[in-house]
Coordinates of C-alpha atoms in Angstrom, one line a residue:
M1 CA -27.9 37.9 9.3
R2 CA -30.1 35.7 11.4
V3 CA -28.7 33.5 14.2
K4 CA -30.6 31.0 16.4
V5 CA -30.3 31.2 20.1
N6 CA -31.9 27.8 20.8
G7 CA -31.6 25.1 23.4
E8 CA -29.2 25.2 26.3
I9 CA -27.0 28.2 26.9
V10 CA -23.6 26.6 27.5
M11 CA -19.9 27.6 28.0
S12 CA -17.9 27.6 24.8
D13 CA -15.5 25.0 26.2
D14 CA -18.4 22.6 26.7
K15 CA -20.1 23.2 23.3
W16 CA -18.4 20.3 21.6
L17 CA -19.9 17.8 24.0
Y18 CA -23.4 19.1 23.5
D19 CA -22.9 19.0 19.8
W20 CA -21.6 15.4 20.0
C21 CA -24.6 14.4 22.0
E22 CA -26.8 16.1 19.4
L23 CA -28.3 18.5 22.0
E24 CA -29.3 21.9 20.7
N25 CA -27.3 24.6 22.3
T26 CA -25.9 28.1 22.0
A27 CA -22.5 29.3 23.3
P28 CA -20.7 32.6 23.4
S29 CA -18.4 31.4 20.6
D30 CA -21.5 31.2 18.3
I31 CA -22.4 34.8 18.9
R32 CA -18.8 36.0 18.8
R33 CA -18.4 34.4 15.4
A34 CA -21.7 35.8 14.1
L35 CA -20.7 39.3 15.1
E36 CA -17.3 38.9 13.4
E37 CA -18.9 37.7 10.2
L38 CA -21.7 40.3 10.2
P39 CA -21.4 42.4 7.1
E40 CA -20.9 46.1 7.7
G41 CA -24.1 48.0 8.0
E42 CA -26.2 44.8 8.4
E43 CA -28.2 44.1 11.6
L44 CA -27.9 40.8 13.5
V45 CA -31.2 39.1 14.3
L46 CA -31.3 36.6 17.1
E47 CA -34.2 34.1 17.0
I48 CA -34.5 33.2 20.7
N49 CA -36.1 29.9 21.8
S50 CA -34.3 28.9 24.9
G51 CA -35.0 27.9 28.5
G52 CA -31.6 29.2 29.7
G53 CA -28.5 27.4 31.0
V54 CA -25.2 28.5 32.5
V55 CA -25.4 32.0 33.9
M56 CA -21.9 33.0 33.1
A57 CA -22.3 32.0 29.5
G58 CA -25.4 34.2 29.4
F59 CA -23.5 37.0 30.9
E60 CA -20.7 36.7 28.2
I61 CA -23.3 36.7 25.4
Y62 CA -25.0 39.7 26.9
S63 CA -21.7 41.6 27.2
L64 CA -20.7 40.7 23.6
L65 CA -23.9 42.1 22.3
R66 CA -23.8 45.3 24.3
Q67 CA -20.2 46.0 23.4
S68 CA -20.4 45.1 19.7
G69 CA -21.6 48.5 18.6
R70 CA -23.9 46.7 16.1
R71 CA -27.7 46.8 15.9
V72 CA -29.0 43.5 17.3
V73 CA -32.6 42.6 17.0
A74 CA -34.1 39.9 19.3
E75 CA -37.1 37.9 18.2
V76 CA -38.5 35.8 21.0
Q77 CA -40.4 33.2 19.0
S78 CA -41.3 30.8 21.9
Y79 CA -39.6 31.8 25.1
A80 CA -36.6 33.6 26.5
A81 CA -36.3 32.0 30.0
S82 CA -33.7 32.2 32.7
A83 CA -30.2 33.0 31.2
A84 CA -31.9 33.6 27.8
S85 CA -33.9 36.5 29.4
T86 CA -30.5 38.1 30.3
I87 CA -29.3 37.7 26.7
L88 CA -32.5 39.4 25.5
Q89 CA -31.6 42.5 27.5
G90 CA -28.4 42.8 25.6
C91 CA -30.2 43.3 22.3
T92 CA -30.8 46.8 20.7
V93 CA -34.4 46.0 19.9
R94 CA -36.4 43.3 21.8
R95 CA -39.4 41.9 19.8
M96 CA -41.9 39.3 21.0
S97 CA -44.1 37.0 19.1
P98 CA -47.7 37.3 20.3
V99 CA -47.3 33.8 21.8
G100 CA -43.7 34.4 23.2
Q101 CA -42.9 34.4 26.9
V102 CA -40.2 35.7 29.2
M103 CA -39.3 33.9 32.4
I104 CA -37.1 35.3 35.1
H105 CA -36.0 33.6 38.3
N106 CA -33.1 33.4 40.8
P107 CA -29.9 31.6 39.9
S108 CA -29.2 28.2 41.5
C109 CA -26.3 25.8 41.9
M110 CA -25.2 22.6 43.5
A111 CA -22.9 22.9 46.4
W112 CA -20.9 20.6 48.7
G113 CA -18.7 21.2 51.7
N114 CA -18.5 22.7 55.1
A115 CA -20.4 25.7 56.4
A116 CA -17.9 28.1 55.0
A117 CA -18.1 26.6 51.6
L118 CA -21.9 26.6 51.6
G119 CA -21.9 30.2 52.8
Q120 CA -19.6 31.1 49.9
A121 CA -22.0 29.4 47.4
A122 CA -24.9 31.4 48.9
Q123 CA -22.9 34.6 48.5
M124 CA -22.1 33.7 44.9
L125 CA -25.8 33.2 44.1
E126 CA -26.6 36.6 45.7
A127 CA -24.0 38.3 43.6
G128 CA -25.3 36.5 40.5
K129 CA -28.8 37.8 41.2
E130 CA -27.6 41.4 41.6
S131 CA -25.8 41.1 38.2
I132 CA -28.9 39.8 36.5
L133 CA -30.9 42.6 38.1
N134 CA -28.5 45.1 36.6
A135 CA -29.3 43.9 33.2
Y136 CA -33.1 44.0 33.8
E137 CA -33.1 47.4 35.5
L138 CA -30.9 49.0 32.8
R139 CA -33.4 48.1 30.1
S140 CA -36.7 48.4 32.0
G141 CA -36.7 52.1 31.4
G142 CA -38.3 52.8 34.8
K143 CA -41.3 50.7 34.0
C144 CA -40.4 48.2 36.8
S145 CA -38.3 49.0 39.9
R146 CA -35.3 47.0 41.0
E147 CA -37.3 45.9 44.1
E148 CA -40.2 44.7 41.9
L149 CA -37.9 42.9 39.5
S150 CA -36.2 41.1 42.5
R151 CA -39.7 40.1 43.8
L152 CA -40.6 38.7 40.4
M153 CA -37.3 36.7 40.3
D154 CA -38.1 35.3 43.7
E155 CA -41.5 34.0 42.5
E156 CA -40.0 32.6 39.2
R157 CA -42.3 34.8 37.0
W158 CA -43.5 33.7 33.6
M159 CA -44.6 36.7 31.5
S160 CA -46.8 36.9 28.4
A161 CA -45.6 39.2 25.6
Q162 CA -47.9 41.9 26.9
E163 CA -46.5 41.7 30.4
A164 CA -42.9 41.6 29.3
V165 CA -43.5 44.9 27.3
E166 CA -45.4 46.5 30.2
R167 CA -42.6 45.7 32.6
G168 CA -39.9 47.0 30.2
L169 CA -38.3 43.6 29.5
A170 CA -39.3 43.7 25.8
D171 CA -40.0 46.6 23.4
E172 CA -42.8 45.4 21.1
I173 CA -45.1 42.6 20.0
V174 CA -44.8 41.6 16.4
T175 CA -48.0 41.3 14.5
Q176 CA -48.7 40.8 10.8
T177 CA -51.7 40.5 8.4
D178 CA -53.2 37.0 8.6
E179 CA -52.3 34.9 5.6
G180 CA -54.9 32.8 3.9
A181 CA -54.9 29.0 4.4
P182 CA -54.1 26.8 1.4
A183 CA -57.1 26.1 -0.9
W184 CA -57.0 22.4 0.0
A185 CA -57.3 23.1 3.7
G186 CA -60.8 24.6 3.4
A187 CA -63.9 23.2 5.2
L188 CA -61.9 21.6 7.9
R189 CA -63.2 23.7 10.8
N190 CA -65.8 22.4 13.3
A191 CA -68.6 24.4 14.9
A192 CA -66.3 25.4 17.8
G193 CA -63.8 27.0 15.5
G194 CA -61.2 24.2 15.9
T195 CA -60.0 21.6 13.3
D196 CA -62.2 18.5 12.9
I197 CA -59.5 15.9 13.1
G198 CA -61.6 13.2 11.5
T199 CA -62.3 15.3 8.4
L200 CA -58.6 16.3 8.4
R201 CA -57.5 12.6 8.3
Q202 CA -59.9 11.9 5.5
R203 CA -58.6 14.8 3.5
Y204 CA -55.0 13.6 4.1
E205 CA -55.8 10.2 2.7
Q206 CA -57.6 11.7 -0.3
L207 CA -54.8 14.0 -1.2
V208 CA -52.1 11.3 -0.9
R209 CA -54.1 8.7 -2.9
S210 CA -54.8 11.3 -5.6
G211 CA -51.1 12.1 -5.9
A212 CA -51.7 15.7 -5.0
R213 CA -49.5 15.5 -1.9
E214 CA -46.8 13.2 -0.7
A215 CA -47.5 11.1 2.4
D216 CA -45.8 11.7 5.7
P217 CA -43.1 9.1 5.9
L218 CA -44.3 7.8 9.3
H219 CA -48.0 7.8 8.3
P220 CA -48.4 5.8 5.1
V221 CA -51.8 5.6 3.5
V222 CA -53.3 2.2 2.6
P223 CA -53.8 2.1 -1.2
A224 CA -57.4 2.4 -2.4
D225 CA -57.3 -1.3 -3.6
G226 CA -56.7 -2.5 0.0
G227 CA -53.1 -3.5 -0.6
A228 CA -50.7 -3.3 2.3
A229 CA -48.6 -0.2 2.6
A230 CA -44.9 -0.6 2.6
P231 CA -43.6 -1.4 6.0
Q232 CA -41.9 1.4 7.9
D233 CA -38.4 0.8 9.4
K234 CA -38.7 2.3 12.8
S235 CA -35.5 0.9 14.2
D236 CA -33.0 3.3 15.7
P237 CA -29.8 4.0 13.8
P238 CA -27.1 1.6 15.0
A239 CA -24.8 4.3 16.4
Q240 CA -27.6 6.1 18.3
G241 CA -30.2 3.5 19.4
A242 CA -28.2 1.2 21.5
E243 CA -29.1 0.7 25.1
D244 CA -26.9 -0.8 27.8
H245 CA -27.9 -3.3 30.5
T246 CA -29.4 -0.5 32.6
G247 CA -31.9 0.4 29.8
I248 CA -30.6 3.9 29.6
R249 CA -29.8 5.3 26.1
W250 CA -26.3 6.7 25.6
Q251 CA -27.8 10.2 24.9
D252 CA -29.5 10.1 28.3
E253 CA -26.3 9.0 30.0
A254 CA -24.4 11.8 28.4
W255 CA -27.1 14.3 29.4
L256 CA -27.0 13.1 33.0
D257 CA -23.2 13.5 33.0
L258 CA -23.6 17.1 31.8
E259 CA -26.1 17.8 34.5
R260 CA -23.7 16.5 37.1
R261 CA -21.1 19.0 35.8
K262 CA -23.3 22.1 36.0
T263 CA -22.3 24.9 38.4
I264 CA -24.3 28.1 38.8
R265 CA -27.3 28.1 36.5
L266 CA -30.3 30.1 35.5

């Protein structure tokens, strides 16, 4: 079974609001359900593409994976940053795409109150960092000391796939035999090895006009006889495109509201 760990890492109680705002997210309830539905003897593959989110939600997912007794394979396709890097450490096997990255840093929060309240917030952040370090150190296999991991968190370290493996935060880099390009894509490379965009546009128009390929809906091709292409309706859906008198879309307002409600984050 394959499950996406994409977008914001959120608490299960808040997931409905992210879904309603059409914001990609992953909550502990998603992983709990996947583990419950996982057929006996089958492994769970987590496709990770996340910049992190709420630290406690990341801790819950990490613990669920560790305690499940099931084989869980992580595939970092783009990045496992912040809380997602903690989730990565809860997986049995941690695989990286050659272009994948891992980012680790210190937790943060918004705090308000007197000196005692602010001191308590600082202590909470320190405890959160120690918990994160526990996850990193347990899986690093001695490749990176706790002190070094702490220093890397202080500097907000972005790691390539190679560095993540070298430091013990991932197990392997996934490679495969190159697949050949489609026949119609030939002769589109320029002298520098990149794609010649002018030639590519011409090829696009030729393929669409010949009927070999369908046109991209947002990029119609003018017919060969010079006739006008059908107009494209680029208006926003009525329920999603409205702006109020401030000029802020409703999705943006909902996002700002969610940001105001955040507590300790990674």
